[in-house]
């Protein structure tokens, strides 16, 4: 077996504990070497569960450990800039949780530092690691659904007012549903379409709850190659009501996925290939359900993310989401907020 990259973790809360750490344990080319969190109880529980003795409450203590080569940062968004810069200045590789930063200005500083330092660095846009999405990308590239004209990505959940929750405050989260879940939707559409955004229009607000960040974001992204993308992300639609739809429509058919935009690496994808010769004035439709089911091998998307990033470090490969790519997503999010505020389209 090949060498294992020694990983340090900064912030071992929700996503790290629920998804990344359990997956990392089983990744052949990675090992968890040290963990830092501000909460001593979290550290105690994790050191017991994973038998890790190198635990720290200060970032610099973890970064001073010469064994640690790569750091996964999964802290609340307001700490991303400070911690990302510290990791980069310490000369370690960096996998930073999404979104890259609170805003365009902070994101630019991280990107510029990463470019100057030159080590392997990227953002954890985990949807790109879903095997269903990779298959959809190949199908789109093969041309089976023709030229892409319209798309939709949806991610919703029920997230009521919670006293003191960092995600519900502008100063700690940067924004609400759009920042938290919209970043995934924007990223996966850019990836599937291999395209960039030309202009956006957003209708974003807090319609149901009383926190200061948005609980609703309904957005239009007009892509440079011409397709229109719809993104709907909400904190005020119950989890069971939303199926995480991902719909790609082209001139020869469609790819319709549900439940793939999520954390469990599951969901279904259907392919529809349609005859487009002539014009049917009767507008007759074939009643054959959702289409042809697209099979794919299920895998742990968080494990795949760590495995690919570790391989990129070892072999000097490019990472799946570069900081420049994630920077573009931050700019799109900022443009959407501006558009919603000014009630007009904003060009990137
Ligand atoms: N890719 C995904 O699927 C996904 C899912 C959820 C969250 N996230 C991202 O992960 C990050 C964390 O979200 P979460 O849901 O795990 O949050 P969380 O609140 O569940 O956990 C945050 C952890 O950070 C610790 N912490 C707080 N301040 C810290 C500091 N200054 N230094 C170090 N640790 C600190 C807390 O003690 C806690 O353990 C965010 O950037 C979020 O957008 C990604």
GROMACS .gro file of C-alpha atoms and ligand atoms in nm:
model
  392
    1UNK     CA    1   0.000   0.000   0.000
    2UNK     CA    2   0.119   0.356  -0.078
    3UNK     CA    3   0.204   0.628   0.168
    4UNK     CA    4  -0.064   0.796   0.379
    5UNK     CA    5  -0.089   1.176   0.396
    6UNK     CA    6  -0.092   1.301   0.757
    7UNK     CA    7  -0.398   1.523   0.805
    8UNK     CA    8  -0.471   1.778   1.074
    9UNK     CA    9  -0.827   1.895   1.137
   10UNK     CA   10  -0.920   2.249   1.237
   11UNK     CA   11  -1.274   2.249   1.382
   12UNK     CA   12  -1.421   1.906   1.436
   13UNK     CA   13  -1.790   1.992   1.469
   14UNK     CA   14  -2.096   1.901   1.261
   15UNK     CA   15  -1.973   1.816   0.913
   16UNK     CA   16  -1.627   1.700   1.022
   17UNK     CA   17  -1.768   1.470   1.284
   18UNK     CA   18  -2.071   1.349   1.092
   19UNK     CA   19  -1.909   1.294   0.751
   20UNK     CA   20  -1.541   1.375   0.695
   21UNK     CA   21  -1.374   1.208   0.995
   22UNK     CA   22  -1.565   0.876   0.969
   23UNK     CA   23  -1.489   0.869   0.595
   24UNK     CA   24  -1.122   0.963   0.643
   25UNK     CA   25  -1.072   0.664   0.872
   26UNK     CA   26  -1.134   0.431   0.577
   27UNK     CA   27  -0.942   0.622   0.309
   28UNK     CA   28  -0.631   0.424   0.202
   29UNK     CA   29  -0.400   0.723   0.145
   30UNK     CA   30  -0.490   0.942   0.445
   31UNK     CA   31  -0.454   0.932   0.822
   32UNK     CA   32  -0.588   1.166   1.090
   33UNK     CA   33  -0.284   1.286   1.283
   34UNK     CA   34  -0.403   1.581   1.492
   35UNK     CA   35  -0.722   1.771   1.575
   36UNK     CA   36  -0.785   2.127   1.685
   37UNK     CA   37  -1.118   2.263   1.811
   38UNK     CA   38  -1.207   2.543   2.051
   39UNK     CA   39  -1.438   2.309   2.238
   40UNK     CA   40  -1.247   2.080   2.478
   41UNK     CA   41  -1.546   1.841   2.509
   42UNK     CA   42  -1.539   1.785   2.131
   43UNK     CA   43  -1.165   1.711   2.151
   44UNK     CA   44  -1.209   1.469   2.442
   45UNK     CA   45  -1.485   1.276   2.265
   46UNK     CA   46  -1.296   1.257   1.935
   47UNK     CA   47  -0.965   1.156   2.089
   48UNK     CA   48  -1.149   0.872   2.265
   49UNK     CA   49  -1.344   0.767   1.954
   50UNK     CA   50  -1.054   0.786   1.704
   51UNK     CA   51  -0.767   0.714   1.946
   52UNK     CA   52  -0.594   1.042   1.852
   53UNK     CA   53  -0.369   1.184   2.118
   54UNK     CA   54  -0.257   1.501   1.936
   55UNK     CA   55  -0.542   1.740   2.017
   56UNK     CA   56  -0.515   2.116   2.045
   57UNK     CA   57  -0.727   2.420   2.129
   58UNK     CA   58  -0.506   2.662   1.930
   59UNK     CA   59  -0.450   2.654   1.552
   60UNK     CA   60  -0.080   2.735   1.587
   61UNK     CA   61  -0.021   2.433   1.812
   62UNK     CA   62  -0.158   2.205   1.541
   63UNK     CA   63   0.034   2.388   1.269
   64UNK     CA   64   0.359   2.354   1.469
   65UNK     CA   65   0.328   1.973   1.448
   66UNK     CA   66   0.584   1.891   1.174
   67UNK     CA   67   0.419   1.556   1.101
   68UNK     CA   68   0.101   1.726   0.973
   69UNK     CA   69   0.119   1.784   0.597
   70UNK     CA   70  -0.240   1.875   0.508
   71UNK     CA   71  -0.512   2.054   0.701
   72UNK     CA   72  -0.891   2.026   0.662
   73UNK     CA   73  -1.059   2.342   0.795
   74UNK     CA   74  -1.428   2.301   0.885
   75UNK     CA   75  -1.493   2.598   1.110
   76UNK     CA   76  -1.779   2.853   1.093
   77UNK     CA   77  -1.734   3.073   0.784
   78UNK     CA   78  -1.616   3.381   0.978
   79UNK     CA   79  -1.293   3.196   1.071
   80UNK     CA   80  -1.211   3.068   0.720
   81UNK     CA   81  -0.993   3.362   0.617
   82UNK     CA   82  -0.779   3.373   0.933
   83UNK     CA   83  -0.732   2.997   0.949
   84UNK     CA   84  -0.676   2.950   0.576
   85UNK     CA   85  -0.401   3.215   0.579
   86UNK     CA   86  -0.239   3.055   0.884
   87UNK     CA   87  -0.236   2.710   0.720
   88UNK     CA   88  -0.093   2.851   0.396
   89UNK     CA   89   0.176   3.049   0.580
   90UNK     CA   90   0.266   2.732   0.774
   91UNK     CA   91   0.340   2.570   0.434
   92UNK     CA   92   0.078   2.293   0.472
   93UNK     CA   93  -0.168   2.182   0.205
   94UNK     CA   94  -0.520   2.310   0.266
   95UNK     CA   95  -0.868   2.171   0.208
   96UNK     CA   96  -1.107   2.444   0.321
   97UNK     CA   97  -1.479   2.389   0.375
   98UNK     CA   98  -1.724   2.586   0.161
   99UNK     CA   99  -1.784   2.870   0.112
  100UNK     CA  100  -1.429   2.994   0.054
  101UNK     CA  101  -1.488   3.309   0.258
  102UNK     CA  102  -1.742   3.559   0.395
  103UNK     CA  103  -1.716   3.784   0.089
  104UNK     CA  104  -1.524   3.863  -0.229
  105UNK     CA  105  -1.262   4.075  -0.053
  106UNK     CA  106  -1.165   3.803   0.197
  107UNK     CA  107  -1.178   3.539  -0.076
  108UNK     CA  108  -0.938   3.738  -0.295
  109UNK     CA  109  -0.679   3.754  -0.015
  110UNK     CA  110  -0.695   3.377   0.036
  111UNK     CA  111  -0.666   3.308  -0.339
  112UNK     CA  112  -0.370   3.545  -0.380
  113UNK     CA  113  -0.187   3.396  -0.080
  114UNK     CA  114  -0.246   3.041  -0.206
  115UNK     CA  115  -0.112   3.135  -0.550
  116UNK     CA  116   0.198   3.290  -0.394
  117UNK     CA  117   0.266   3.000  -0.159
  118UNK     CA  118   0.200   2.734  -0.424
  119UNK     CA  119   0.108   2.434  -0.210
  120UNK     CA  120  -0.192   2.210  -0.290
  121UNK     CA  121  -0.506   2.401  -0.189
  122UNK     CA  122  -0.874   2.374  -0.265
  123UNK     CA  123  -1.229   2.405  -0.138
  124UNK     CA  124  -1.445   2.113  -0.022
  125UNK     CA  125  -1.718   2.136  -0.288
  126UNK     CA  126  -1.815   1.777  -0.225
  127UNK     CA  127  -2.098   1.753  -0.480
  128UNK     CA  128  -1.837   1.715  -0.755
  129UNK     CA  129  -1.736   1.387  -0.591
  130UNK     CA  130  -2.082   1.233  -0.622
  131UNK     CA  131  -2.057   0.946  -0.875
  132UNK     CA  132  -2.405   1.033  -1.008
  133UNK     CA  133  -2.290   1.385  -1.089
  134UNK     CA  134  -1.976   1.257  -1.260
  135UNK     CA  135  -2.190   1.027  -1.472
  136UNK     CA  136  -2.427   1.312  -1.557
  137UNK     CA  137  -2.131   1.524  -1.665
  138UNK     CA  138  -2.007   1.247  -1.898
  139UNK     CA  139  -2.355   1.208  -2.049
  140UNK     CA  140  -2.384   1.583  -2.106
  141UNK     CA  141  -2.039   1.589  -2.267
  142UNK     CA  142  -2.135   1.295  -2.492
  143UNK     CA  143  -2.410   1.512  -2.641
  144UNK     CA  144  -2.697   1.266  -2.574
  145UNK     CA  145  -2.924   1.543  -2.447
  146UNK     CA  146  -2.806   1.797  -2.704
  147UNK     CA  147  -2.724   2.159  -2.633
  148UNK     CA  148  -2.808   2.256  -2.275
  149UNK     CA  149  -3.071   2.526  -2.260
  150UNK     CA  150  -3.220   2.518  -1.909
  151UNK     CA  151  -3.121   2.374  -1.566
  152UNK     CA  152  -3.240   2.369  -1.210
  153UNK     CA  153  -3.062   2.288  -0.882
  154UNK     CA  154  -3.254   2.278  -0.555
  155UNK     CA  155  -3.157   2.226  -0.192
  156UNK     CA  156  -3.397   2.293   0.091
  157UNK     CA  157  -3.431   2.216   0.460
  158UNK     CA  158  -3.622   2.325   0.768
  159UNK     CA  159  -3.398   2.549   0.983
  160UNK     CA  160  -3.603   2.738   1.244
  161UNK     CA  161  -3.479   3.016   1.474
  162UNK     CA  162  -3.212   2.887   1.713
  163UNK     CA  163  -3.069   3.123   1.973
  164UNK     CA  164  -2.695   3.180   1.922
  165UNK     CA  165  -2.660   2.965   1.607
  166UNK     CA  166  -2.367   3.101   1.400
  167UNK     CA  167  -2.542   3.012   1.069
  168UNK     CA  168  -2.824   3.254   1.148
  169UNK     CA  169  -2.601   3.561   1.194
  170UNK     CA  170  -2.451   3.772   0.916
  171UNK     CA  171  -2.132   3.836   1.115
  172UNK     CA  172  -2.049   3.467   1.148
  173UNK     CA  173  -2.208   3.308   0.838
  174UNK     CA  174  -2.187   3.589   0.579
  175UNK     CA  175  -2.536   3.498   0.454
  176UNK     CA  176  -2.805   3.234   0.488
  177UNK     CA  177  -2.950   2.968   0.260
  178UNK     CA  178  -2.774   3.113  -0.045
  179UNK     CA  179  -2.427   3.101   0.112
  180UNK     CA  180  -2.479   2.771   0.292
  181UNK     CA  181  -2.663   2.562   0.031
  182UNK     CA  182  -2.663   2.781  -0.279
  183UNK     CA  183  -2.283   2.752  -0.297
  184UNK     CA  184  -2.325   2.376  -0.364
  185UNK     CA  185  -2.591   2.436  -0.630
  186UNK     CA  186  -2.389   2.702  -0.813
  187UNK     CA  187  -2.078   2.484  -0.801
  188UNK     CA  188  -2.247   2.171  -0.937
  189UNK     CA  189  -2.410   2.357  -1.226
  190UNK     CA  190  -2.081   2.526  -1.325
  191UNK     CA  191  -1.919   2.183  -1.312
  192UNK     CA  192  -2.186   1.994  -1.509
  193UNK     CA  193  -2.212   2.260  -1.778
  194UNK     CA  194  -1.840   2.339  -1.783
  195UNK     CA  195  -1.945   2.701  -1.803
  196UNK     CA  196  -1.925   3.036  -1.627
  197UNK     CA  197  -2.194   3.282  -1.521
  198UNK     CA  198  -2.256   3.594  -1.728
  199UNK     CA  199  -2.529   3.765  -1.525
  200UNK     CA  200  -2.759   3.687  -1.233
  201UNK     CA  201  -3.093   3.785  -1.089
  202UNK     CA  202  -3.182   3.703  -0.729
  203UNK     CA  203  -3.500   3.719  -0.522
  204UNK     CA  204  -3.357   3.662  -0.176
  205UNK     CA  205  -3.498   3.732   0.167
  206UNK     CA  206  -3.609   3.619   0.510
  207UNK     CA  207  -3.972   3.521   0.462
  208UNK     CA  208  -4.050   3.279   0.745
  209UNK     CA  209  -3.807   3.311   1.035
  210UNK     CA  210  -3.679   3.608   1.234
  211UNK     CA  211  -3.306   3.562   1.195
  212UNK     CA  212  -3.101   3.818   1.003
  213UNK     CA  213  -2.976   3.595   0.719
  214UNK     CA  214  -3.187   3.481   0.422
  215UNK     CA  215  -3.414   3.178   0.462
  216UNK     CA  216  -3.517   3.194   0.092
  217UNK     CA  217  -3.312   3.238  -0.223
  218UNK     CA  218  -3.465   3.198  -0.569
  219UNK     CA  219  -3.210   3.280  -0.833
  220UNK     CA  220  -3.150   3.293  -1.207
  221UNK     CA  221  -2.799   3.244  -1.344
  222UNK     CA  222  -2.748   3.315  -1.712
  223UNK     CA  223  -2.448   3.115  -1.833
  224UNK     CA  224  -2.191   3.235  -2.087
  225UNK     CA  225  -2.269   2.952  -2.331
  226UNK     CA  226  -2.636   3.056  -2.320
  227UNK     CA  227  -2.817   2.824  -2.078
  228UNK     CA  228  -3.038   2.961  -1.802
  229UNK     CA  229  -3.004   2.802  -1.457
  230UNK     CA  230  -3.255   2.824  -1.175
  231UNK     CA  231  -3.140   2.777  -0.818
  232UNK     CA  232  -3.383   2.751  -0.531
  233UNK     CA  233  -3.241   2.712  -0.183
  234UNK     CA  234  -3.451   2.751   0.128
  235UNK     CA  235  -3.422   2.713   0.505
  236UNK     CA  236  -3.805   2.730   0.526
  237UNK     CA  237  -3.916   2.423   0.328
  238UNK     CA  238  -3.927   2.098   0.528
  239UNK     CA  239  -3.660   1.841   0.440
  240UNK     CA  240  -3.923   1.581   0.346
  241UNK     CA  241  -4.099   1.823   0.110
  242UNK     CA  242  -3.787   1.893  -0.095
  243UNK     CA  243  -3.637   1.626  -0.313
  244UNK     CA  244  -3.313   1.804  -0.403
  245UNK     CA  245  -3.399   1.822  -0.771
  246UNK     CA  246  -3.122   1.859  -1.026
  247UNK     CA  247  -3.264   1.896  -1.376
  248UNK     CA  248  -3.067   1.947  -1.696
  249UNK     CA  249  -3.265   2.009  -2.015
  250UNK     CA  250  -3.115   2.004  -2.361
  251UNK     CA  251  -3.230   2.018  -2.723
  252UNK     CA  252  -3.240   1.635  -2.742
  253UNK     CA  253  -3.358   1.536  -2.395
  254UNK     CA  254  -3.297   1.571  -2.025
  255UNK     CA  255  -3.124   1.436  -1.717
  256UNK     CA  256  -3.349   1.442  -1.413
  257UNK     CA  257  -3.195   1.370  -1.073
  258UNK     CA  258  -3.346   1.378  -0.727
  259UNK     CA  259  -3.174   1.343  -0.393
  260UNK     CA  260  -2.821   1.354  -0.533
  261UNK     CA  261  -2.755   1.704  -0.395
  262UNK     CA  262  -2.712   1.598  -0.035
  263UNK     CA  263  -2.464   1.439   0.203
  264UNK     CA  264  -2.538   1.067   0.171
  265UNK     CA  265  -2.411   1.001  -0.182
  266UNK     CA  266  -2.751   0.860  -0.281
  267UNK     CA  267  -3.031   0.972  -0.514
  268UNK     CA  268  -3.166   0.869  -0.854
  269UNK     CA  269  -3.091   0.990  -1.205
  270UNK     CA  270  -3.306   0.942  -1.517
  271UNK     CA  271  -3.209   1.003  -1.877
  272UNK     CA  272  -3.463   1.106  -2.141
  273UNK     CA  273  -3.358   1.099  -2.503
  274UNK     CA  274  -3.617   1.242  -2.736
  275UNK     CA  275  -3.673   1.245  -3.110
  276UNK     CA  276  -3.668   1.600  -3.237
  277UNK     CA  277  -3.738   1.553  -3.608
  278UNK     CA  278  -4.021   1.765  -3.737
  279UNK     CA  279  -4.290   1.928  -3.530
  280UNK     CA  280  -4.581   1.745  -3.366
  281UNK     CA  281  -4.875   1.985  -3.384
  282UNK     CA  282  -5.079   1.748  -3.161
  283UNK     CA  283  -4.818   1.791  -2.885
  284UNK     CA  284  -4.857   1.419  -2.803
  285UNK     CA  285  -4.649   1.302  -2.508
  286UNK     CA  286  -4.537   0.948  -2.437
  287UNK     CA  287  -4.639   0.849  -2.084
  288UNK     CA  288  -4.328   0.653  -1.990
  289UNK     CA  289  -4.246   0.785  -1.642
  290UNK     CA  290  -3.926   0.966  -1.557
  291UNK     CA  291  -3.713   0.805  -1.828
  292UNK     CA  292  -3.431   0.552  -1.840
  293UNK     CA  293  -3.267   0.498  -1.499
  294UNK     CA  294  -2.896   0.580  -1.496
  295UNK     CA  295  -2.700   0.333  -1.281
  296UNK     CA  296  -2.395   0.437  -1.085
  297UNK     CA  297  -2.173   0.283  -0.816
  298UNK     CA  298  -2.259   0.424  -0.472
  299UNK     CA  299  -1.967   0.553  -0.269
  300UNK     CA  300  -1.887   0.775   0.027
  301UNK     CA  301  -1.847   1.119  -0.131
  302UNK     CA  302  -1.656   1.260   0.166
  303UNK     CA  303  -1.410   0.968   0.153
  304UNK     CA  304  -1.366   1.018  -0.220
  305UNK     CA  305  -1.296   1.389  -0.160
  306UNK     CA  306  -1.016   1.316   0.091
  307UNK     CA  307  -0.872   1.036  -0.121
  308UNK     CA  308  -0.853   1.255  -0.433
  309UNK     CA  309  -0.710   1.550  -0.242
  310UNK     CA  310  -0.443   1.328  -0.079
  311UNK     CA  311  -0.356   1.190  -0.423
  312UNK     CA  312  -0.330   1.545  -0.560
  313UNK     CA  313  -0.080   1.630  -0.282
  314UNK     CA  314   0.126   1.316  -0.342
  315UNK     CA  315   0.130   1.335  -0.720
  316UNK     CA  316   0.113   1.713  -0.774
  317UNK     CA  317  -0.225   1.689  -0.949
  318UNK     CA  318  -0.485   1.964  -0.977
  319UNK     CA  319  -0.765   1.954  -0.720
  320UNK     CA  320  -1.133   1.926  -0.814
  321UNK     CA  321  -1.222   2.273  -0.678
  322UNK     CA  322  -0.940   2.524  -0.697
  323UNK     CA  323  -0.952   2.844  -0.495
  324UNK     CA  324  -1.002   3.038  -0.821
  325UNK     CA  325  -1.308   2.825  -0.900
  326UNK     CA  326  -1.448   2.876  -0.547
  327UNK     CA  327  -1.367   3.249  -0.571
  328UNK     CA  328  -1.594   3.271  -0.876
  329UNK     CA  329  -1.875   3.113  -0.671
  330UNK     CA  330  -1.826   3.373  -0.395
  331UNK     CA  331  -1.847   3.649  -0.658
  332UNK     CA  332  -2.170   3.498  -0.796
  333UNK     CA  333  -2.320   3.490  -0.446
  334UNK     CA  334  -2.224   3.854  -0.382
  335UNK     CA  335  -2.375   3.950  -0.721
  336UNK     CA  336  -2.700   3.768  -0.634
  337UNK     CA  337  -2.736   3.958  -0.306
  338UNK     CA  338  -2.669   4.285  -0.491
  339UNK     CA  339  -2.924   4.193  -0.758
  340UNK     CA  340  -3.191   4.114  -0.499
  341UNK     CA  341  -3.127   4.438  -0.312
  342UNK     CA  342  -3.133   4.652  -0.626
  343UNK     CA  343  -3.407   4.446  -0.798
  344UNK     CA  344  -3.211   4.423  -1.122
  345UNK     CA  345  -2.981   4.185  -1.308
  346UNK     CA  346  -2.612   4.206  -1.214
  347UNK     CA  347  -2.333   4.117  -1.458
  348UNK     CA  348  -2.028   3.930  -1.329
  349LIG     N1  349  -1.973   2.021   0.245
  349LIG     C1  350  -2.074   1.993   0.325
  349LIG     O1  351  -2.147   1.898   0.302
  349LIG     C2  352  -2.095   2.078   0.445
  349LIG     C3  353  -2.201   2.053   0.531
  349LIG     C4  354  -2.215   2.127   0.647
  349LIG     C5  355  -2.124   2.228   0.675
  349LIG     N2  356  -2.024   2.255   0.588
  349LIG     C6  357  -1.929   2.365   0.615
  349LIG     O2  358  -1.845   2.325   0.724
  349LIG     C7  359  -1.815   2.438   0.807
  349LIG     C8  360  -1.859   2.408   0.950
  349LIG     O3  361  -1.999   2.380   0.953
  349LIG     P1  362  -2.059   2.280   1.063
  349LIG     O4  363  -2.198   2.256   1.024
  349LIG     O5  364  -1.970   2.164   1.080
  349LIG     O6  365  -2.054   2.373   1.192
  349LIG     P2  366  -2.072   2.328   1.343
  349LIG     O7  367  -2.121   2.447   1.418
  349LIG     O8  368  -2.150   2.202   1.353
  349LIG     O9  369  -1.923   2.295   1.393
  349LIG     C9  370  -1.826   2.394   1.400
  349LIG    C10  371  -1.712   2.348   1.490
  349LIG    O10  372  -1.615   2.452   1.492
  349LIG    C11  373  -1.569   2.470   1.624
  349LIG     N3  374  -1.517   2.605   1.632
  349LIG    C12  375  -1.585   2.721   1.654
  349LIG     N4  376  -1.499   2.824   1.647
  349LIG    C13  377  -1.378   2.773   1.616
  349LIG    C14  378  -1.249   2.831   1.594
  349LIG     N5  379  -1.228   2.961   1.599
  349LIG     N6  380  -1.148   2.747   1.567
  349LIG    C15  381  -1.166   2.614   1.560
  349LIG     N7  382  -1.285   2.554   1.582
  349LIG    C16  383  -1.388   2.634   1.608
  349LIG    C17  384  -1.688   2.441   1.712
  349LIG    O11  385  -1.647   2.407   1.844
  349LIG    C18  386  -1.751   2.323   1.638
  349LIG    O12  387  -1.695   2.201   1.683
  349LIG    C19  388  -1.884   2.557   0.741
  349LIG    O13  389  -1.793   2.619   0.656
  349LIG    C20  390  -1.995   2.494   0.659
  349LIG    O14  391  -2.034   2.572   0.549
  349LIG    C21  392  -2.007   2.181   0.476
   0.00000   0.00000   0.00000
